PDB file of C-alpha atoms in Angstrom:
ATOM      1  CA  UNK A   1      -1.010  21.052   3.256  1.00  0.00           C
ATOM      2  CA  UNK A   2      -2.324  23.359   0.514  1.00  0.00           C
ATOM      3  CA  UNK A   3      -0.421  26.178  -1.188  1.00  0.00           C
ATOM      4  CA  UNK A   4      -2.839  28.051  -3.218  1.00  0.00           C
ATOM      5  CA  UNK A   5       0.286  29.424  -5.295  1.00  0.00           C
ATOM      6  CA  UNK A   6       2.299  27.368  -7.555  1.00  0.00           C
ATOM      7  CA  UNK A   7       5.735  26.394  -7.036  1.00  0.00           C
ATOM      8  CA  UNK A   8       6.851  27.072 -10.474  1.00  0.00           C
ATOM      9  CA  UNK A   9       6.357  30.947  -9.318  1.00  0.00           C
ATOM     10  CA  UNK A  10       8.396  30.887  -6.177  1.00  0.00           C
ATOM     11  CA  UNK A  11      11.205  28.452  -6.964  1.00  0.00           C
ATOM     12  CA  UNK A  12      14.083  30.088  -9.387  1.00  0.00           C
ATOM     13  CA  UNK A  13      15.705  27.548 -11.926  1.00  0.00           C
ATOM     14  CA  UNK A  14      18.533  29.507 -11.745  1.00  0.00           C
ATOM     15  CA  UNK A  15      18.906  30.174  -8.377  1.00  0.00           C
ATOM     16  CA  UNK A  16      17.863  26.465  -7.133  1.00  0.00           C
ATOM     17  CA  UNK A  17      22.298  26.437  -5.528  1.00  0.00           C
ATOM     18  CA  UNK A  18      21.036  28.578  -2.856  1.00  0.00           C
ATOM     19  CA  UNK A  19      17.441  27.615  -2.358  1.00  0.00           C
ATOM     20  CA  UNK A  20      15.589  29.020   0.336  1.00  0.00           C
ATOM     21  CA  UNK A  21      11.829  29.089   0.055  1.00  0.00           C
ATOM     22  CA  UNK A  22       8.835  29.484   2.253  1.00  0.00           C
ATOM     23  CA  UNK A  23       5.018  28.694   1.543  1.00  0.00           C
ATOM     24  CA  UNK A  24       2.302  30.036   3.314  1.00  0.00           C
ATOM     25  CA  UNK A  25      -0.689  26.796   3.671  1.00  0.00           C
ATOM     26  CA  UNK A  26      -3.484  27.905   4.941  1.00  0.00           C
ATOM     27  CA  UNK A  27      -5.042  24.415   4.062  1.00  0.00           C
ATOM     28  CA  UNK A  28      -3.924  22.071   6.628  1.00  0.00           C
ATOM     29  CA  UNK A  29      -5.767  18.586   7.297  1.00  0.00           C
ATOM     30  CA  UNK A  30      -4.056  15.313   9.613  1.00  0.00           C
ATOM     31  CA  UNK A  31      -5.322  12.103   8.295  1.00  0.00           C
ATOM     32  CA  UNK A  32      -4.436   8.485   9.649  1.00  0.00           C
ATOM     33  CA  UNK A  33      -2.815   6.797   7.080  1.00  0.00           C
ATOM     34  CA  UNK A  34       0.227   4.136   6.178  1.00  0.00           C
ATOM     35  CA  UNK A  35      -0.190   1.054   4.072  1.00  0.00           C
ATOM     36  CA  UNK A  36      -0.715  -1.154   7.155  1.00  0.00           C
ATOM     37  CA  UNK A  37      -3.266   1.251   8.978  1.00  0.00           C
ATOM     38  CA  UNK A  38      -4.913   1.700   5.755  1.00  0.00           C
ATOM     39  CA  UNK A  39      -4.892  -2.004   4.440  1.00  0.00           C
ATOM     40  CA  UNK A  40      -6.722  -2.939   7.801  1.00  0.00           C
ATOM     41  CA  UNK A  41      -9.223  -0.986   7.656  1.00  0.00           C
ATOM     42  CA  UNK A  42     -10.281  -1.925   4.309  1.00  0.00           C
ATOM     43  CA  UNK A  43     -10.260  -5.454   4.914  1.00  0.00           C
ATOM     44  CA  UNK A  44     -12.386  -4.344   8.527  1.00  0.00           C
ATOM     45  CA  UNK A  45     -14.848  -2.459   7.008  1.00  0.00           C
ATOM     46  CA  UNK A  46     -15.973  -5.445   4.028  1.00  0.00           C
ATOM     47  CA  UNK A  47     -15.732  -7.930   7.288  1.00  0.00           C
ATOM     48  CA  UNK A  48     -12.562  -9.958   7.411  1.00  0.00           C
ATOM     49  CA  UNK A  49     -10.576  -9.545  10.675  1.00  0.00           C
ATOM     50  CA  UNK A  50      -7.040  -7.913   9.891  1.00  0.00           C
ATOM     51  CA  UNK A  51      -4.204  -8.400  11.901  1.00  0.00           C
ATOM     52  CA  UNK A  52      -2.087  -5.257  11.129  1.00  0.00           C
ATOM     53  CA  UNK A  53       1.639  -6.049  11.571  1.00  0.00           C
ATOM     54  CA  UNK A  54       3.531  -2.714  12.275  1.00  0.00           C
ATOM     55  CA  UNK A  55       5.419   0.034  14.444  1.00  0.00           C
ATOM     56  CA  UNK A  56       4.346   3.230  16.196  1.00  0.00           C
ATOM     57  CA  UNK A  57       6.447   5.899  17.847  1.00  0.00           C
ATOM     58  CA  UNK A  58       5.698   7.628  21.663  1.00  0.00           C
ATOM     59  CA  UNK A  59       3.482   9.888  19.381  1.00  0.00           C
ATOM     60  CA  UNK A  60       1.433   6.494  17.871  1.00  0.00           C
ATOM     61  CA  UNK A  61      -1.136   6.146  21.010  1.00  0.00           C
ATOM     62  CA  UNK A  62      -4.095   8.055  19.800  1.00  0.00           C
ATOM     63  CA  UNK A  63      -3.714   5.463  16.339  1.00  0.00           C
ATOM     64  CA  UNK A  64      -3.692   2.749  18.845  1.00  0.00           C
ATOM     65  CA  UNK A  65      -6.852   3.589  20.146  1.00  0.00           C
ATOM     66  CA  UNK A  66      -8.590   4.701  16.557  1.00  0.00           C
ATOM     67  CA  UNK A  67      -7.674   0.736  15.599  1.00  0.00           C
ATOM     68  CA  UNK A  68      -9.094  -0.844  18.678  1.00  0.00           C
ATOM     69  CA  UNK A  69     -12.281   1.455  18.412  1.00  0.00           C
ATOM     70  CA  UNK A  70     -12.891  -0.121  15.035  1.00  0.00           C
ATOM     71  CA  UNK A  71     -12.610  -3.563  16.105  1.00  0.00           C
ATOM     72  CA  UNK A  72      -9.281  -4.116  14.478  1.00  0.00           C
ATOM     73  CA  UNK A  73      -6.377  -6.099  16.663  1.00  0.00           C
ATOM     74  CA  UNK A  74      -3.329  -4.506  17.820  1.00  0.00           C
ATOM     75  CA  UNK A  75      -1.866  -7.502  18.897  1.00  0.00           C
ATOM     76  CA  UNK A  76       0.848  -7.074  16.081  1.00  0.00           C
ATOM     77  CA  UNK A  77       1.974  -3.438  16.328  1.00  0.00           C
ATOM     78  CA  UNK A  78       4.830  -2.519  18.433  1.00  0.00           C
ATOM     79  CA  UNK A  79       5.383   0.679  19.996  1.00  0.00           C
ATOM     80  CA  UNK A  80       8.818   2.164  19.673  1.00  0.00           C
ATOM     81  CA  UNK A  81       9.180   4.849  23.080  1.00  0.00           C
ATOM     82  CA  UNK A  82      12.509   6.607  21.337  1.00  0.00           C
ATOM     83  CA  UNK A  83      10.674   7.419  18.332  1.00  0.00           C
ATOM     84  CA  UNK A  84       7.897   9.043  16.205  1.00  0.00           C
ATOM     85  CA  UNK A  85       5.510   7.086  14.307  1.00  0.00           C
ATOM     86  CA  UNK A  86       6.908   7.252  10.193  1.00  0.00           C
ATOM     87  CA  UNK A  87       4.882  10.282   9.066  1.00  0.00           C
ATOM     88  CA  UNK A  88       4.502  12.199   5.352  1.00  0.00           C
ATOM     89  CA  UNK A  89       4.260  15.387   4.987  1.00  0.00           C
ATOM     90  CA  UNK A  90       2.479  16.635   2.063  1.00  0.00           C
ATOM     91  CA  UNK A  91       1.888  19.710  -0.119  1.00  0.00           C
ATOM     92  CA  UNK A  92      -0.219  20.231  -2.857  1.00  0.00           C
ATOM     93  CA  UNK A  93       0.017  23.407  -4.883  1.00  0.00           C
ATOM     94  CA  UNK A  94      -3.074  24.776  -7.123  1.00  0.00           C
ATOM     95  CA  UNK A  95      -1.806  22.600  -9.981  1.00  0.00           C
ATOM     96  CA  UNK A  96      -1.880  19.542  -8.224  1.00  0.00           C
ATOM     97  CA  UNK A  97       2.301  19.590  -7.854  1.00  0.00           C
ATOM     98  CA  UNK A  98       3.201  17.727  -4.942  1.00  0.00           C
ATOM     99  CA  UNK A  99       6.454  18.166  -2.072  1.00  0.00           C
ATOM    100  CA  UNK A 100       6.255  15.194   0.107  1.00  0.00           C
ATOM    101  CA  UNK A 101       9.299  15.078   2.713  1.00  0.00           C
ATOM    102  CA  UNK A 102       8.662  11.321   4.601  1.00  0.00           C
ATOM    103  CA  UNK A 103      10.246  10.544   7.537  1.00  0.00           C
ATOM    104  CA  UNK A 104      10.444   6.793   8.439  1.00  0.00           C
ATOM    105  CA  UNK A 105      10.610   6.830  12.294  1.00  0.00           C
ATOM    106  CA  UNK A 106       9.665   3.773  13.989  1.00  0.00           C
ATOM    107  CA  UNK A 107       9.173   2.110  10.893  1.00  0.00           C
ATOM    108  CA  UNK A 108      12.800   1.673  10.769  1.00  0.00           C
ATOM    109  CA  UNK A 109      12.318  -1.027  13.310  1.00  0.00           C
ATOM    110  CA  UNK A 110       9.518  -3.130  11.751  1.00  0.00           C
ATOM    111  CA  UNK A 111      11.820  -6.052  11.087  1.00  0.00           C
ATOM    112  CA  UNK A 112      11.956  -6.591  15.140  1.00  0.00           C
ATOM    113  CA  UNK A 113       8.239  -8.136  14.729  1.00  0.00           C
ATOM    114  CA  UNK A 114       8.333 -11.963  13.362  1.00  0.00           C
ATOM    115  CA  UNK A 115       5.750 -13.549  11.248  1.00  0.00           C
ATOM    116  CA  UNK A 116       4.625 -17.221  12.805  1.00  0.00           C
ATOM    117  CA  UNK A 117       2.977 -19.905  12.202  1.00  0.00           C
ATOM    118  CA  UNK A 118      -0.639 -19.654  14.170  1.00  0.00           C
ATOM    119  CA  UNK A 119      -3.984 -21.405  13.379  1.00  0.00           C
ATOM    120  CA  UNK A 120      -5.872 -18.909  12.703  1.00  0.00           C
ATOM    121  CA  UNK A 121      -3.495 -16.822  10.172  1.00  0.00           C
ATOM    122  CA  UNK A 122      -4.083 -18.282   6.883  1.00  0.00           C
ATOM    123  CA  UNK A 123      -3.301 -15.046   4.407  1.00  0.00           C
ATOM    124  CA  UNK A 124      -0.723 -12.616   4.428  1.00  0.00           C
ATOM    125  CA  UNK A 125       0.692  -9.469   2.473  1.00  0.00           C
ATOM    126  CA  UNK A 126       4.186  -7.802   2.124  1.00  0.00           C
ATOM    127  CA  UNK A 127       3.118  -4.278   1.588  1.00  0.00           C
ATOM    128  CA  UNK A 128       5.473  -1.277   1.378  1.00  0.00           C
ATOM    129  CA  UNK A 129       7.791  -1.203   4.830  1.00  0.00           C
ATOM    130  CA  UNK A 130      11.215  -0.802   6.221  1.00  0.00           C
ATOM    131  CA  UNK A 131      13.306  -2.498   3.787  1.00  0.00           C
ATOM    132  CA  UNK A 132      14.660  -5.414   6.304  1.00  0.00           C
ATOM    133  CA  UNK A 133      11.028  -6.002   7.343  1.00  0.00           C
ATOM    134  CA  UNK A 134       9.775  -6.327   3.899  1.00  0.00           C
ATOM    135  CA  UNK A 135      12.924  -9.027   3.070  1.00  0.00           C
ATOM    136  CA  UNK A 136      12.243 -11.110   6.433  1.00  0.00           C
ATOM    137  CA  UNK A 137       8.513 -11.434   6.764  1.00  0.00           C
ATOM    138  CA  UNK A 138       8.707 -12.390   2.831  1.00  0.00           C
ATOM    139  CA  UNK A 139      11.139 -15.545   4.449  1.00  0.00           C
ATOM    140  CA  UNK A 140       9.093 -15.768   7.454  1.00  0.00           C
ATOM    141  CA  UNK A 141       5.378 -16.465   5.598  1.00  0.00           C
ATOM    142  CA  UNK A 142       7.388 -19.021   3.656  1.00  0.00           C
ATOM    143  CA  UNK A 143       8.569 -20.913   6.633  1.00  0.00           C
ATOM    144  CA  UNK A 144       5.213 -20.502   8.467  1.00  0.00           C
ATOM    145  CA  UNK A 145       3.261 -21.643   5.407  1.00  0.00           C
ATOM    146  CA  UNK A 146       1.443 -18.548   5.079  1.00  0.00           C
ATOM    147  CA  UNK A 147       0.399 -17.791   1.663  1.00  0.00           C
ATOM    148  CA  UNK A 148       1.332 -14.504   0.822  1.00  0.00           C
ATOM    149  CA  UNK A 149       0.577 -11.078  -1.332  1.00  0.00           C
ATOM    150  CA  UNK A 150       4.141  -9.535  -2.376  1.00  0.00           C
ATOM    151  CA  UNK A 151       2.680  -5.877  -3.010  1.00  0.00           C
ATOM    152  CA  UNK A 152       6.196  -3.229  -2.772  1.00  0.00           C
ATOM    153  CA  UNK A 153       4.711  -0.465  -3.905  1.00  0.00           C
ATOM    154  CA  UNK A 154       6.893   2.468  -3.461  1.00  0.00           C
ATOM    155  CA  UNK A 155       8.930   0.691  -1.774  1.00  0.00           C
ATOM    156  CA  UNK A 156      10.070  -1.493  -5.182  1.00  0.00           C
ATOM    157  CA  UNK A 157      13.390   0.818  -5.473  1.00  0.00           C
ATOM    158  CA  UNK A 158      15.008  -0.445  -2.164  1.00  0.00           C
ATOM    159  CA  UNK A 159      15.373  -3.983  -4.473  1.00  0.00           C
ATOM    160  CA  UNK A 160      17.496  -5.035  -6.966  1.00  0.00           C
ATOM    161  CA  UNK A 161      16.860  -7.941  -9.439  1.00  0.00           C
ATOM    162  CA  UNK A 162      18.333 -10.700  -6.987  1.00  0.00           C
ATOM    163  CA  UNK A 163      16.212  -9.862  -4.057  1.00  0.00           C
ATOM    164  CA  UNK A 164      13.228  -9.053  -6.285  1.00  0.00           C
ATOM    165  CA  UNK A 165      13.509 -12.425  -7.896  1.00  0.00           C
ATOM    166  CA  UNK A 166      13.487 -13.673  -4.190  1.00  0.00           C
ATOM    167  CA  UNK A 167      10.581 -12.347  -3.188  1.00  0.00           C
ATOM    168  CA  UNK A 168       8.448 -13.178  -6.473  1.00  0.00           C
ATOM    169  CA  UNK A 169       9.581 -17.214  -5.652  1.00  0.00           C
ATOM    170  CA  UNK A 170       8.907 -16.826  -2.157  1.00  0.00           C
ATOM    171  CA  UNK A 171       5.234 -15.239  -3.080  1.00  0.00           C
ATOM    172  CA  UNK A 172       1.789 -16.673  -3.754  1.00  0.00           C
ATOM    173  CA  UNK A 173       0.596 -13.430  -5.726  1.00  0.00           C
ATOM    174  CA  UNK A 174       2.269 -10.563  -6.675  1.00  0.00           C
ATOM    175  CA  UNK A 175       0.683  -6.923  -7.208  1.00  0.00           C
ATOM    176  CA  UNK A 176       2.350  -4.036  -8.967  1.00  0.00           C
ATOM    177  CA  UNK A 177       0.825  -0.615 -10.572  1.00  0.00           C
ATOM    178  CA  UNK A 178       1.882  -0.284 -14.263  1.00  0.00           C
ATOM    179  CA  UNK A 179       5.057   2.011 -13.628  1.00  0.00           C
ATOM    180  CA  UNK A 180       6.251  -0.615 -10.822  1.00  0.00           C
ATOM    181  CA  UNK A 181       5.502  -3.645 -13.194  1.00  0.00           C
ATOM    182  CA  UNK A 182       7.609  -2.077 -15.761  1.00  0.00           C
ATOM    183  CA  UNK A 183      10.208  -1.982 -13.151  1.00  0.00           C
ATOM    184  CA  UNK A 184       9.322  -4.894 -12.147  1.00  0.00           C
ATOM    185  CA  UNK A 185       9.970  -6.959 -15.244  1.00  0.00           C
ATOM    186  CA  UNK A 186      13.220  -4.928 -15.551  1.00  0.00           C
ATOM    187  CA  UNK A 187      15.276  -5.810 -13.113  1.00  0.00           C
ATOM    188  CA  UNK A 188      14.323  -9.093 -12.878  1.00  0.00           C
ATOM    189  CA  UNK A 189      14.038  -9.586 -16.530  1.00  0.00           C
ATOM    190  CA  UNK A 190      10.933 -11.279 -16.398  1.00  0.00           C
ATOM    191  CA  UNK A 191       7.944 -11.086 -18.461  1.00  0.00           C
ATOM    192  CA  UNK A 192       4.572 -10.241 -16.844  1.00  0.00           C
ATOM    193  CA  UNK A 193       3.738 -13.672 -17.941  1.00  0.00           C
ATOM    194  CA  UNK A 194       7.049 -15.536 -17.109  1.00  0.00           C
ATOM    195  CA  UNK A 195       6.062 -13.998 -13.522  1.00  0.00           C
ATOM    196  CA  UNK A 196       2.479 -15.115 -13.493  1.00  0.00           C
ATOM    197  CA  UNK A 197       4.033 -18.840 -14.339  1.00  0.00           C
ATOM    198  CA  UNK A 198       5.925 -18.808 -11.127  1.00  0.00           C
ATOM    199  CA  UNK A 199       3.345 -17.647  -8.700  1.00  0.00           C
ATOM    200  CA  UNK A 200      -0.645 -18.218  -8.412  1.00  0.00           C
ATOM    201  CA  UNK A 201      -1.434 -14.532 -10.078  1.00  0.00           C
ATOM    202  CA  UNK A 202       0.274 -11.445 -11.156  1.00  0.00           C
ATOM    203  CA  UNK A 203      -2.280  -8.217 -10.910  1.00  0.00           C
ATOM    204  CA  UNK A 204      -0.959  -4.953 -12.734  1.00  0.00           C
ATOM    205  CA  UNK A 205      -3.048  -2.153 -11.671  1.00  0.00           C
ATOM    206  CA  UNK A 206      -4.344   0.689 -14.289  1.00  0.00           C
ATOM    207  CA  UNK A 207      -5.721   2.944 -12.139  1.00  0.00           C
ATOM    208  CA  UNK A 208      -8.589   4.755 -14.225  1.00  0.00           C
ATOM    209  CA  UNK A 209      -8.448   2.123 -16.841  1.00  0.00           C
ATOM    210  CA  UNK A 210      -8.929  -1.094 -14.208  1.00  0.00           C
ATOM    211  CA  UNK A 211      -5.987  -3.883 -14.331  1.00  0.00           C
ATOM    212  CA  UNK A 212      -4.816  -6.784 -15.724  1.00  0.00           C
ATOM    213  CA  UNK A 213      -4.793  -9.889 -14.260  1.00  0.00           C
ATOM    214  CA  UNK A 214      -2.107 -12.797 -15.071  1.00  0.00           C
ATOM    215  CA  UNK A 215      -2.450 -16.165 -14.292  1.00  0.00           C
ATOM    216  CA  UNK A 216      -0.264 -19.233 -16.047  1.00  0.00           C
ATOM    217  CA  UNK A 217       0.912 -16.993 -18.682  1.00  0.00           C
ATOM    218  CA  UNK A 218      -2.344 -15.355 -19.935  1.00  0.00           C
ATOM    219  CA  UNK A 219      -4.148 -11.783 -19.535  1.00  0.00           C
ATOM    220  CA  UNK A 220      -7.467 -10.917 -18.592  1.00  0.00           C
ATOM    221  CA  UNK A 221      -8.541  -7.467 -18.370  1.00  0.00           C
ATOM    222  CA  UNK A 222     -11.361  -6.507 -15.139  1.00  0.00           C
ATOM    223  CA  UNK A 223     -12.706  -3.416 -16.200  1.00  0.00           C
ATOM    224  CA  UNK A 224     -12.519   0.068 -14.119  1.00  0.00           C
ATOM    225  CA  UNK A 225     -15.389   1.380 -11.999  1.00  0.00           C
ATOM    226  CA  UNK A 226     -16.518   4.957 -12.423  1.00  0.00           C
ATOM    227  CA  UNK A 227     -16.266   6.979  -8.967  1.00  0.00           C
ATOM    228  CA  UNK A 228     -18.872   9.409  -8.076  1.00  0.00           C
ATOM    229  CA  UNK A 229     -16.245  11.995  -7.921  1.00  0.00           C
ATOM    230  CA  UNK A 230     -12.559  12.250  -8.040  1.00  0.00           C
ATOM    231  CA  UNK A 231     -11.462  13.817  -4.414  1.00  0.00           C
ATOM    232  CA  UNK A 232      -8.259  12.652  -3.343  1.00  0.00           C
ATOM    233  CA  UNK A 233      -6.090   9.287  -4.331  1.00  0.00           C
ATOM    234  CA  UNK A 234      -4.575   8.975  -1.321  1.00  0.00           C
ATOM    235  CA  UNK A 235      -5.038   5.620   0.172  1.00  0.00           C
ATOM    236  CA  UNK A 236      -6.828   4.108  -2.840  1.00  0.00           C
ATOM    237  CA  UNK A 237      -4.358   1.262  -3.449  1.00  0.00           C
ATOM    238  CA  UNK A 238      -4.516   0.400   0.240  1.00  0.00           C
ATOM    239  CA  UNK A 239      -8.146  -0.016  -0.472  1.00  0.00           C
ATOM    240  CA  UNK A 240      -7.479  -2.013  -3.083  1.00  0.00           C
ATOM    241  CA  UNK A 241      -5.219  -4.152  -1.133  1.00  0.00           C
ATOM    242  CA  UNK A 242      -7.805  -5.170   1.349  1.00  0.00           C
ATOM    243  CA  UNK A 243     -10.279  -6.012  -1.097  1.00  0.00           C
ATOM    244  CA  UNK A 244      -7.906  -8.129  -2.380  1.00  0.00           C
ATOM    245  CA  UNK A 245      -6.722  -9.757   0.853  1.00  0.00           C
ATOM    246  CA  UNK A 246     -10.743 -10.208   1.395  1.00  0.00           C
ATOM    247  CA  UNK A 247     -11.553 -11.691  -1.328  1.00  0.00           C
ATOM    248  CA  UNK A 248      -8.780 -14.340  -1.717  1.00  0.00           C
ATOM    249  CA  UNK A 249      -9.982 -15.613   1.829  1.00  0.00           C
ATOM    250  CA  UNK A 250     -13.068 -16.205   0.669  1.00  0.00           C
ATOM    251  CA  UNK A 251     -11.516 -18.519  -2.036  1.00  0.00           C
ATOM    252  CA  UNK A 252     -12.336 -16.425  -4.984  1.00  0.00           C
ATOM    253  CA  UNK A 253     -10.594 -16.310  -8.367  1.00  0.00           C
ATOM    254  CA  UNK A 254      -8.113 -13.272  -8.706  1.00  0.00           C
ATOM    255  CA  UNK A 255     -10.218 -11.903 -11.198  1.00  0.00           C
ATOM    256  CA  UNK A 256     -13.010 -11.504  -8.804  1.00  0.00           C
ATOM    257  CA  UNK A 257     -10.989  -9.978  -5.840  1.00  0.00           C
ATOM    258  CA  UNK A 258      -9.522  -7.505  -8.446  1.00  0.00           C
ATOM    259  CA  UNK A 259     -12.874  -6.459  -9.527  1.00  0.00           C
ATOM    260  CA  UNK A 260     -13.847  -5.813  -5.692  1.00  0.00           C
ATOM    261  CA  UNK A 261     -10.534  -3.835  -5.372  1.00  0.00           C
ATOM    262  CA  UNK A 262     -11.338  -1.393  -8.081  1.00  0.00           C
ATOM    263  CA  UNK A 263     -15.475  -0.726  -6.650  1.00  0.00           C
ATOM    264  CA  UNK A 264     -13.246  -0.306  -3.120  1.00  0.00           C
ATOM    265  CA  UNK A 265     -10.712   1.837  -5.409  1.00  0.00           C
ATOM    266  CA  UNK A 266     -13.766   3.808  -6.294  1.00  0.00           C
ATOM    267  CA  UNK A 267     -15.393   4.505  -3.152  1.00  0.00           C
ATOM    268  CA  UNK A 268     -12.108   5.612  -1.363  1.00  0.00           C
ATOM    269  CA  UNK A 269     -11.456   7.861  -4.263  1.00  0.00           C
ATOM    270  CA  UNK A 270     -14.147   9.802  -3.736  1.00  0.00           C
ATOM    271  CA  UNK A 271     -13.496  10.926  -0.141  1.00  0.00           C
ATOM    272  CA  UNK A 272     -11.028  13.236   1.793  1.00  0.00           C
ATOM    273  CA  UNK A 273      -8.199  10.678   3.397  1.00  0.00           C
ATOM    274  CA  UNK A 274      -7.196   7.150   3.627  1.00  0.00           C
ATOM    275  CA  UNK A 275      -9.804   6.059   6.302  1.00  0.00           C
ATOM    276  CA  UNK A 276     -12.948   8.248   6.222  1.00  0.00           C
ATOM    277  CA  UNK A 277     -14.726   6.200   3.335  1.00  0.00           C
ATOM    278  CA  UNK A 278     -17.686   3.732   4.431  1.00  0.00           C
ATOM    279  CA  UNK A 279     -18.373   0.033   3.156  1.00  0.00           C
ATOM    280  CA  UNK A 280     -22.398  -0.992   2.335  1.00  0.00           C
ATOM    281  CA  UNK A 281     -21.440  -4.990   2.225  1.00  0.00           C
ATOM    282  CA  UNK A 282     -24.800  -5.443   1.240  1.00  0.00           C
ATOM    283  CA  UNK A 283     -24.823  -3.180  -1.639  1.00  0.00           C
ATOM    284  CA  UNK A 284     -21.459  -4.845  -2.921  1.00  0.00           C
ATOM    285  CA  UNK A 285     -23.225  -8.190  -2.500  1.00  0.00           C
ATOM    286  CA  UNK A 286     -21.281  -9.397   0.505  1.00  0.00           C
TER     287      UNK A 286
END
C-alpha cells in the first residue's frame, strides 16, 4: 500500500498513549510472495527443479495453481483448511518509511511437513519459517543426508546462541546479510571465520556493495552488479537464494553461485514484486 503523506505528519510523539490513526492508500498492489514461493521460482526460472516445502491457508488455492502453471511441484506444500495463508501487509509512505503488520497463519504449522531421505533430493535450504519448522528440518536434512543452506533471515531473532550454534553444526553453508551476521557472530560468539571453519562456506551479503564469501577461515570479496534501475527490493534475497541453491547443484565454487546471486539480485531489483522478473539463461551463460 502507498500513502502519499508521511507518517511523521500524522503520528503525534506526544500523543502516541492514545494512538489512533488512519491513512488513506490509494496505491494498492497484491503480489505473490514468501521466501519459499519466491526461492522456487528463482531456482525455476535459471532451470533447476525446486521442490518448495511449505503451508497455505483455505485462501492459498489460487498460489497453488500459479506454482503448478510454472512447472514448479507442489508435492511439498500442505494446505491448512482452518487458516489463511501467512500474509504481510505493507505500507510505504513518500519517504520510503515502512508499517508492515505480518500475520503468520498457516505458517504456524510448517513443522507438520518432514524432510526425508529420497533419491532425487540432493540440496536443501532452511530459509526464514515458523520457528519449530526451521529447528526440525535443520535435524531432519542432517539425518536424511541432505546437504543443506542455513539462511534465517528475519527470522534470526527467534534463536539464541545455543540453538544458533546448532544449526551452524548441523549446516553445510550458512548465509546471512551484514546486520544478521553481526548478530550472528554475537550470540554465538563466533567469528565470521571461526564459522566458515565449521561449515563448507559462510556468504555475508552487502547488498549494493556485493558480499563476502568465507571459506576455511579466509575472505573473498564477489563484486556487486549494477541494476538497470532500482524499483522495489522486495524479494531480492529470495532471488539470491535460488541462484545460490542453483548453482551449488551444479557443483560450483561458492564464489561463483554468489556472483550469480547478485546478477539475479539485480534483475529482481529492477521490477515491481517478488515474482514478475524474467531469467535469459542464455544471456547469463547457462
Amino acid at each position: 500500500m502507498t500513502f502519499e503523506g508521511r507518517f511523521a505528519d500524522q503520528i503525534l510523539p506526544d500523543q502516541l498513549h492514545i494512538l489512533n490513526v488512519s491513512f488513506l492508500v490509494p496505491g494498492l498492489r497484491r503480489d505473490f510472495g514468501g521466501c519459499a514461493g519466491n526461492i522456487a521460482y528463482s531456482l525455476n526460472a535459471l532451470g533447476g527443479r525446486a521442490l518448495p516445502m511449505a503451508t497455505v491457508g483455505s485462501d492459498g488455492g489460487d498460489y497453488l495453481e500459479r506454482l503448478r502453471s510454472l512447472g514448479i511441484s507442489t508435492e511439498f506444500v500442505r494446505q491448512v483448511d482452518d487458516s489463511f495463508t501467512a500474509q504481510a501487509m505493507i505500507m510505504n509512505d513518500r519517504d520510503n518509511n515502512q508499517i508492515t503488520a505480518f500475520h503468520p497463519g498457516a505458517m504456524q504449522q510448517a513443522h507438520i511437513t518432514r524432510v526425508t531421505a529420497r533419491d532425487d533430493i540432493r540440496l536443501g535450504i532452511v530459509a526464514p519459517d515458523g520457528r519449530e519448522a526451521m529447528l526440525q528440518h535443520a535435524e531432519q536434512f542432517r539425518a536424511a543426508n541432505i546437504p543443506f543452506v542455513f539462511d534465517p533471515g528475519q527470522g534470526l531473532p527467534m534463536f539464541d546462541g545455543e540453538a544458533l550454534r546448532h544449526f551452524v553444526e548441523l549446516a553445510s553453508w550458512v548465509v546471512v546479510n551484514d546486520y544478521e551476521g553481526k548478530m550472528l557472530s554475537q550470540r554465538t560468539g563466533w567469528s565470521f571465520a571461526e564459522i566458515s571453519e565449521r561449515v563448507q562456506g559462510l556468504v555475508v551479503t552487502l547488498a549494493a556493495e556485493g558480499c563476502e564469501v568465507w571459506t576455511r577461515g579466509e575472505r573473498e570479496h564477489v563484486l556487486p552488479v549494477k541494476p538497470t534501475a532500482v524499483v522495489e527490493p522486495t524479494g531480492c534475497g529470495d532471488a539470491w537464494r535460488g541462484a545460490l541453491l542453483y548453482g551449488l547443484e551444479q557443483g560450483w565454487a561458492l564464489a561463483r553461485c554468489a556472483a550469480l546471486g547478485n546478477r539475479l539480485g539485480a534483475l529482481k531489483i529492477a521490477q515491481r514484486g517478488p515474482q514478475n522478473y524474467q531469467v535469459d539463461r542464455q544471456a547469463l551463460g547457462l
